[in-house]
Short mmCIF file of C-alpha atoms and ligand atoms in Angstrom, two decimals:
data_model
loop_
_atom_site.label_atom_id
_atom_site.label_comp_id
_atom_site.label_asym_id
_atom_site.label_seq_id
_atom_site.Cartn_x
_atom_site.Cartn_y
_atom_site.Cartn_z
CA MET A 1 -24.53 -24.10 -22.68
CA THR A 2 -23.04 -21.55 -20.44
CA GLN A 3 -21.76 -22.87 -17.09
CA ARG A 4 -23.34 -20.95 -14.12
CA ILE A 5 -21.82 -21.01 -10.72
CA PHE A 6 -23.07 -19.81 -7.37
CA ILE A 7 -21.06 -17.67 -4.87
CA LEU A 8 -22.95 -17.26 -1.57
CA GLY A 9 -26.15 -18.12 -3.38
CA VAL A 10 -25.55 -15.57 -6.15
CA PRO A 11 -25.27 -16.81 -9.76
CA VAL A 12 -22.42 -15.90 -12.04
CA ASP A 13 -22.00 -17.06 -15.65
CA ASP A 14 -18.68 -18.23 -17.09
CA VAL A 15 -18.92 -16.04 -20.15
CA THR A 16 -16.32 -14.25 -22.11
CA GLU A 17 -16.88 -10.68 -23.53
CA VAL A 18 -17.58 -12.10 -27.01
CA GLU A 19 -19.97 -14.71 -25.50
CA ALA A 20 -21.76 -12.07 -23.36
CA VAL A 21 -22.63 -10.17 -26.57
CA THR A 22 -23.84 -13.30 -28.19
CA HIS A 23 -26.22 -13.86 -25.42
CA ILE A 24 -27.48 -10.33 -25.54
CA ASP A 25 -27.97 -10.78 -29.23
CA ALA A 26 -30.25 -13.66 -28.53
CA PHE A 27 -32.18 -11.62 -25.79
CA ILE A 28 -32.76 -8.89 -28.39
CA ARG A 29 -34.14 -11.44 -30.88
CA ASN A 30 -36.35 -12.96 -28.32
CA GLY A 31 -37.78 -9.50 -27.36
CA ALA A 32 -38.91 -10.33 -23.85
CA PRO A 33 -37.34 -8.32 -20.93
CA HIS A 34 -33.74 -9.71 -19.83
CA GLN A 35 -31.79 -8.16 -16.90
CA VAL A 36 -28.12 -8.26 -17.36
CA VAL A 37 -25.97 -7.87 -14.12
CA THR A 38 -22.20 -7.10 -14.12
CA LEU A 39 -21.41 -8.79 -10.86
CA ASN A 40 -19.20 -7.43 -8.11
CA PRO A 41 -18.50 -8.63 -4.47
CA GLU A 42 -20.59 -5.71 -3.17
CA PHE A 43 -23.68 -7.08 -4.98
CA ILE A 44 -23.09 -10.54 -3.46
CA MET A 45 -22.82 -9.15 -0.03
CA SER A 46 -25.78 -6.79 -0.48
CA ALA A 47 -27.74 -9.96 -1.40
CA GLN A 48 -26.85 -11.60 1.85
CA ALA A 49 -28.63 -8.72 3.69
CA ASP A 50 -31.59 -8.16 1.43
CA THR A 51 -33.80 -10.90 -0.13
CA ARG A 52 -35.11 -8.57 -2.72
CA ILE A 53 -31.59 -8.12 -4.14
CA MET A 54 -30.90 -12.00 -3.83
CA ARG A 55 -34.03 -12.61 -5.76
CA ILE A 56 -33.30 -9.98 -8.57
CA LEU A 57 -29.66 -11.43 -8.90
CA ASN A 58 -31.00 -15.00 -9.17
CA LEU A 59 -33.61 -13.95 -11.76
CA ALA A 60 -31.04 -12.18 -14.03
CA SER A 61 -30.83 -13.72 -17.48
CA LEU A 62 -26.98 -13.13 -17.57
CA SER A 63 -24.59 -12.33 -14.79
CA THR A 64 -21.08 -11.44 -15.80
CA PRO A 65 -18.08 -11.67 -13.61
CA ASP A 66 -17.05 -7.89 -13.26
CA GLY A 67 -14.95 -7.68 -10.13
CA THR A 68 -11.67 -9.35 -9.55
CA GLY A 69 -13.08 -10.56 -6.18
CA VAL A 70 -15.64 -12.60 -8.14
CA MET A 71 -12.85 -14.17 -10.15
CA TRP A 72 -11.00 -14.98 -7.06
CA ALA A 73 -14.01 -16.47 -5.23
CA ALA A 74 -14.77 -18.79 -8.25
CA ARG A 75 -11.13 -20.02 -8.29
CA TYR A 76 -11.24 -20.51 -4.56
CA LEU A 77 -14.51 -22.61 -4.87
CA GLY A 78 -13.00 -24.82 -7.52
CA SER A 79 -14.78 -23.42 -10.56
CA PRO A 80 -12.47 -20.82 -12.15
CA LEU A 81 -14.08 -18.54 -14.65
CA ARG A 82 -12.42 -17.96 -18.01
CA GLU A 83 -12.58 -14.13 -18.31
CA ARG A 84 -13.56 -10.93 -16.45
CA VAL A 85 -16.32 -9.09 -18.27
CA THR A 86 -16.43 -5.59 -16.74
CA GLY A 87 -19.35 -2.97 -17.36
CA VAL A 88 -17.04 -0.73 -19.48
CA ALA A 89 -15.68 -3.59 -21.66
CA LEU A 90 -19.20 -4.93 -22.22
CA VAL A 91 -20.65 -1.58 -23.03
CA ASP A 92 -17.75 -0.98 -25.52
CA ARG A 93 -18.30 -4.26 -27.26
CA LEU A 94 -22.12 -3.85 -27.27
CA ALA A 95 -21.68 -0.37 -28.85
CA ALA A 96 -19.46 -1.81 -31.60
CA THR A 97 -22.01 -4.64 -32.38
CA ALA A 98 -24.90 -2.22 -32.00
CA ALA A 99 -23.35 0.10 -34.61
CA ARG A 100 -23.19 -2.83 -37.08
CA ARG A 101 -26.71 -4.38 -36.39
CA GLY A 102 -28.54 -1.13 -35.78
CA TRP A 103 -29.49 -1.94 -32.13
CA ARG A 104 -30.68 1.23 -30.27
CA ILE A 105 -29.02 2.01 -26.95
CA PHE A 106 -30.55 4.25 -24.27
CA PHE A 107 -28.14 5.82 -21.80
CA LEU A 108 -29.82 6.37 -18.36
CA GLY A 109 -28.29 7.66 -15.17
CA ALA A 110 -25.15 9.40 -13.70
CA ALA A 111 -24.89 13.22 -13.30
CA PRO A 112 -26.50 15.69 -15.70
CA GLY A 113 -24.69 15.60 -18.98
CA VAL A 114 -22.56 12.45 -18.30
CA ALA A 115 -24.86 10.05 -20.14
CA GLU A 116 -24.70 12.34 -23.22
CA GLY A 117 -20.83 12.48 -22.85
CA ALA A 118 -20.64 8.73 -22.68
CA ALA A 119 -22.83 8.22 -25.71
CA LYS A 120 -20.81 10.86 -27.65
CA GLN A 121 -17.50 9.03 -26.86
CA LEU A 122 -18.93 5.66 -28.06
CA GLN A 123 -20.31 7.40 -31.22
CA LYS A 124 -16.76 8.83 -31.87
CA ARG A 125 -15.40 5.15 -31.83
CA TYR A 126 -18.45 3.72 -33.72
CA PRO A 127 -19.90 6.46 -35.84
CA ARG A 128 -22.87 4.38 -36.96
CA LEU A 129 -24.00 3.80 -33.41
CA ILE A 130 -27.73 4.87 -32.91
CA VAL A 131 -28.37 6.52 -29.55
CA ALA A 132 -32.01 6.02 -28.59
CA GLY A 133 -31.71 8.69 -25.84
CA CYS A 134 -29.76 9.91 -22.90
CA TYR A 135 -31.18 11.09 -19.61
CA ALA A 136 -29.79 11.53 -16.03
CA GLY A 137 -32.99 11.23 -13.92
CA SER A 138 -32.72 9.73 -10.58
CA PRO A 139 -33.37 6.16 -9.15
CA GLN A 140 -36.24 7.60 -6.97
CA ILE A 141 -39.67 6.06 -7.49
CA ALA A 142 -41.16 9.45 -7.68
CA ASP A 143 -39.12 10.08 -10.95
CA GLU A 144 -40.05 6.88 -12.68
CA SER A 145 -43.13 8.17 -14.70
CA HIS A 146 -41.06 11.04 -15.93
CA ILE A 147 -38.19 8.62 -16.93
CA HIS A 148 -40.71 6.37 -18.66
CA ALA A 149 -41.86 9.28 -20.73
CA GLN A 150 -38.25 9.82 -22.00
CA ILE A 151 -37.78 6.15 -22.98
CA GLN A 152 -41.22 5.25 -24.33
CA GLY A 153 -41.37 5.48 -28.11
CA THR A 154 -37.55 5.43 -28.57
CA GLN A 155 -37.62 1.74 -29.63
CA THR A 156 -34.74 1.07 -27.32
CA ASP A 157 -33.14 -2.46 -27.55
CA ILE A 158 -30.52 -1.97 -24.79
CA LEU A 159 -30.98 0.21 -21.75
CA LEU A 160 -27.86 1.11 -19.78
CA VAL A 161 -28.64 2.17 -16.20
CA ALA A 162 -25.97 4.02 -14.25
CA TYR A 163 -27.39 4.59 -10.73
CA GLY A 164 -24.79 2.31 -8.83
CA HIS A 165 -25.73 -0.87 -7.07
CA PRO A 166 -28.21 -1.71 -5.60
CA ALA A 167 -30.30 1.26 -6.94
CA GLN A 168 -29.76 0.31 -10.59
CA GLU A 169 -30.73 -3.33 -10.21
CA LEU A 170 -33.80 -2.40 -8.21
CA TRP A 171 -34.76 0.26 -10.80
CA ILE A 172 -34.41 -2.32 -13.68
CA ALA A 173 -36.41 -4.93 -11.82
CA ARG A 174 -39.36 -2.42 -11.26
CA ASN A 175 -39.33 -0.82 -14.52
CA GLN A 176 -37.98 -2.93 -17.39
CA PRO A 177 -41.15 -5.13 -17.52
CA VAL A 178 -43.31 -2.00 -17.77
CA LEU A 179 -41.16 -0.47 -20.49
CA GLY A 180 -40.86 -3.86 -22.41
CA ILE A 181 -37.22 -3.33 -23.22
CA PRO A 182 -35.38 -6.48 -24.28
CA VAL A 183 -32.04 -5.73 -22.57
CA ALA A 184 -31.45 -3.62 -19.43
CA ILE A 185 -27.95 -3.51 -17.81
CA GLY A 186 -26.77 -1.94 -14.58
CA VAL A 187 -23.46 -0.32 -15.55
CA GLY A 188 -22.42 1.49 -12.33
CA GLY A 189 -19.68 3.95 -13.03
CA THR A 190 -19.26 3.08 -16.70
CA PHE A 191 -20.44 6.45 -18.02
CA ASP A 192 -18.11 8.25 -15.73
CA GLU A 193 -15.24 6.14 -16.83
CA LEU A 194 -16.10 6.68 -20.62
CA THR A 195 -16.18 10.42 -20.22
CA GLY A 196 -13.10 10.54 -18.12
CA ALA A 197 -15.03 12.06 -15.18
CA VAL A 198 -13.14 9.62 -12.99
CA LYS A 199 -9.63 9.15 -13.88
CA PRO A 200 -8.98 5.54 -14.78
CA ALA A 201 -6.57 3.51 -12.75
CA PRO A 202 -3.11 2.91 -14.18
CA GLU A 203 -2.76 -0.35 -16.30
CA TRP A 204 -0.38 -1.85 -13.77
CA MET A 205 -2.99 -1.50 -10.98
CA HIS A 206 -5.61 -3.29 -13.24
CA GLU A 207 -3.04 -6.08 -13.82
CA LEU A 208 -2.36 -6.47 -10.09
CA GLY A 209 -6.02 -6.54 -9.40
CA ILE A 210 -5.84 -3.51 -7.09
CA LYS A 211 -7.96 -0.95 -8.94
CA TRP A 212 -9.86 -0.77 -5.50
CA LEU A 213 -6.76 1.01 -4.05
CA TRP A 214 -6.76 3.65 -6.69
CA ARG A 215 -10.38 4.31 -6.13
CA VAL A 216 -9.91 4.73 -2.38
CA LEU A 217 -7.16 7.19 -3.16
CA LEU A 218 -9.38 9.18 -5.49
CA GLN A 219 -12.68 8.89 -3.54
CA PRO A 220 -11.92 8.16 0.20
CA THR A 221 -15.84 8.01 0.77
CA ARG A 222 -15.83 4.67 -0.98
CA LEU A 223 -13.86 3.11 1.71
CA ARG A 224 -16.76 1.35 3.28
CA ARG A 225 -17.66 -0.29 -0.05
CA ILE A 226 -14.05 -1.26 -0.58
CA VAL A 227 -13.81 -2.84 2.94
CA THR A 228 -16.79 -4.88 1.91
CA ALA A 229 -15.26 -5.94 -1.26
CA VAL A 230 -11.74 -6.81 -0.14
CA ILE A 231 -12.18 -7.95 3.38
CA LYS A 232 -15.82 -8.88 4.27
CA PHE A 233 -16.44 -10.71 1.04
CA PRO A 234 -13.48 -13.00 1.00
CA LEU A 235 -13.92 -13.74 4.61
CA ALA A 236 -17.65 -14.67 3.95
CA VAL A 237 -16.61 -16.99 1.08
CA ILE A 238 -13.92 -18.59 3.18
CA ARG A 239 -16.33 -19.10 6.07
CA ALA A 240 -19.07 -20.68 4.04
CA GLY A 241 -16.50 -23.14 2.82
CA ARG A 242 -15.86 -25.05 -0.42
CA PRO A 243 -18.56 -27.24 -1.88
CA ILE A 244 -18.10 -30.96 -1.19
CA ARG A 245 -17.52 -32.77 -4.40
CA PRO A 246 -18.35 -36.50 -4.91
N1 LIG B 301 -25.77 7.77 -9.58
C1 LIG B 301 -26.81 8.57 -9.96
N2 LIG B 301 -27.77 8.83 -9.15
C2 LIG B 301 -27.78 8.42 -7.85
C3 LIG B 301 -26.63 7.74 -7.35
C4 LIG B 301 -25.63 7.42 -8.29
O1 LIG B 301 -26.89 8.94 -11.15
O2 LIG B 301 -28.73 8.64 -7.03
C5 LIG B 301 -24.64 7.52 -10.51
C6 LIG B 301 -23.32 8.17 -10.20
O3 LIG B 301 -23.31 9.57 -10.85
C7 LIG B 301 -22.42 7.23 -10.97
C8 LIG B 301 -23.10 5.92 -10.91
O4 LIG B 301 -24.50 6.09 -10.50
O5 LIG B 301 -22.18 7.64 -12.40
C9 LIG B 301 -22.56 4.84 -9.94
O6 LIG B 301 -21.27 5.05 -9.79
P1 LIG B 301 -20.40 4.13 -8.79
O7 LIG B 301 -19.00 4.65 -8.99
O8 LIG B 301 -21.03 3.95 -7.57
O9 LIG B 301 -20.39 2.69 -9.62
P2 LIG B 301 -19.68 1.38 -9.57
O10 LIG B 301 -18.98 1.29 -10.90
O11 LIG B 301 -18.57 1.59 -8.48
O12 LIG B 301 -20.67 0.46 -9.19
#
């Protein structure tokens, strides 16, 4: 059994990358729709302000600790998590397993051409990977029936949705049950990272857990989100206090 902890009412699972893939394998075998979340501090903060997002995150079948802020909060609350499972790392491992098992992956979202580029990069690494389809589309409700037409009939096992949070989580919650796809994952900027559209942070910044600083330098418009992740979120966690243990 996987341990699930709650940070400001939002669940996160103590899974390793390998265990996350094992869970996803079980979801595919089960066949019913399962939403997977790669959890960041911004998600937890948006859930505080929007009950729809709180509900979606609580109904997720799997919530992996993506952001370093999530790892910190778990440690602060006395329930440290074993491993970070980022969207990029999870997608890479899933592609490797998918190539062996014949799972079909659909790449939805990001700027035109980026989903195709991400799929190509993964097929270079894992030549037997089956790409069910690629489509940029948009997270607008008006675009949904058109997107359904692209996906229906592709026998997709795993749908990767890159519309950023919260649009991707809301999109999946609205559309996955209609599409009947076993696994849908909101993957944020993963396609951009895979294609090199966004220059990855240097390794030493990853190690120090200051990838956010790199992103502010590259895209100053992200500042507001970063303030949420590195200032508002820790303050909210500290203000809520540690759970009282018997
Ligand atoms: N995106 C999109 N349509 C939109 C808004 C965003 O396709 O209306 C894509 C954007 O191109 C990017 C991804 O969503 O590929 C989100 O990237 P972001 O860097 O915000 O994700 P993060 O990894 O920071 O959550």
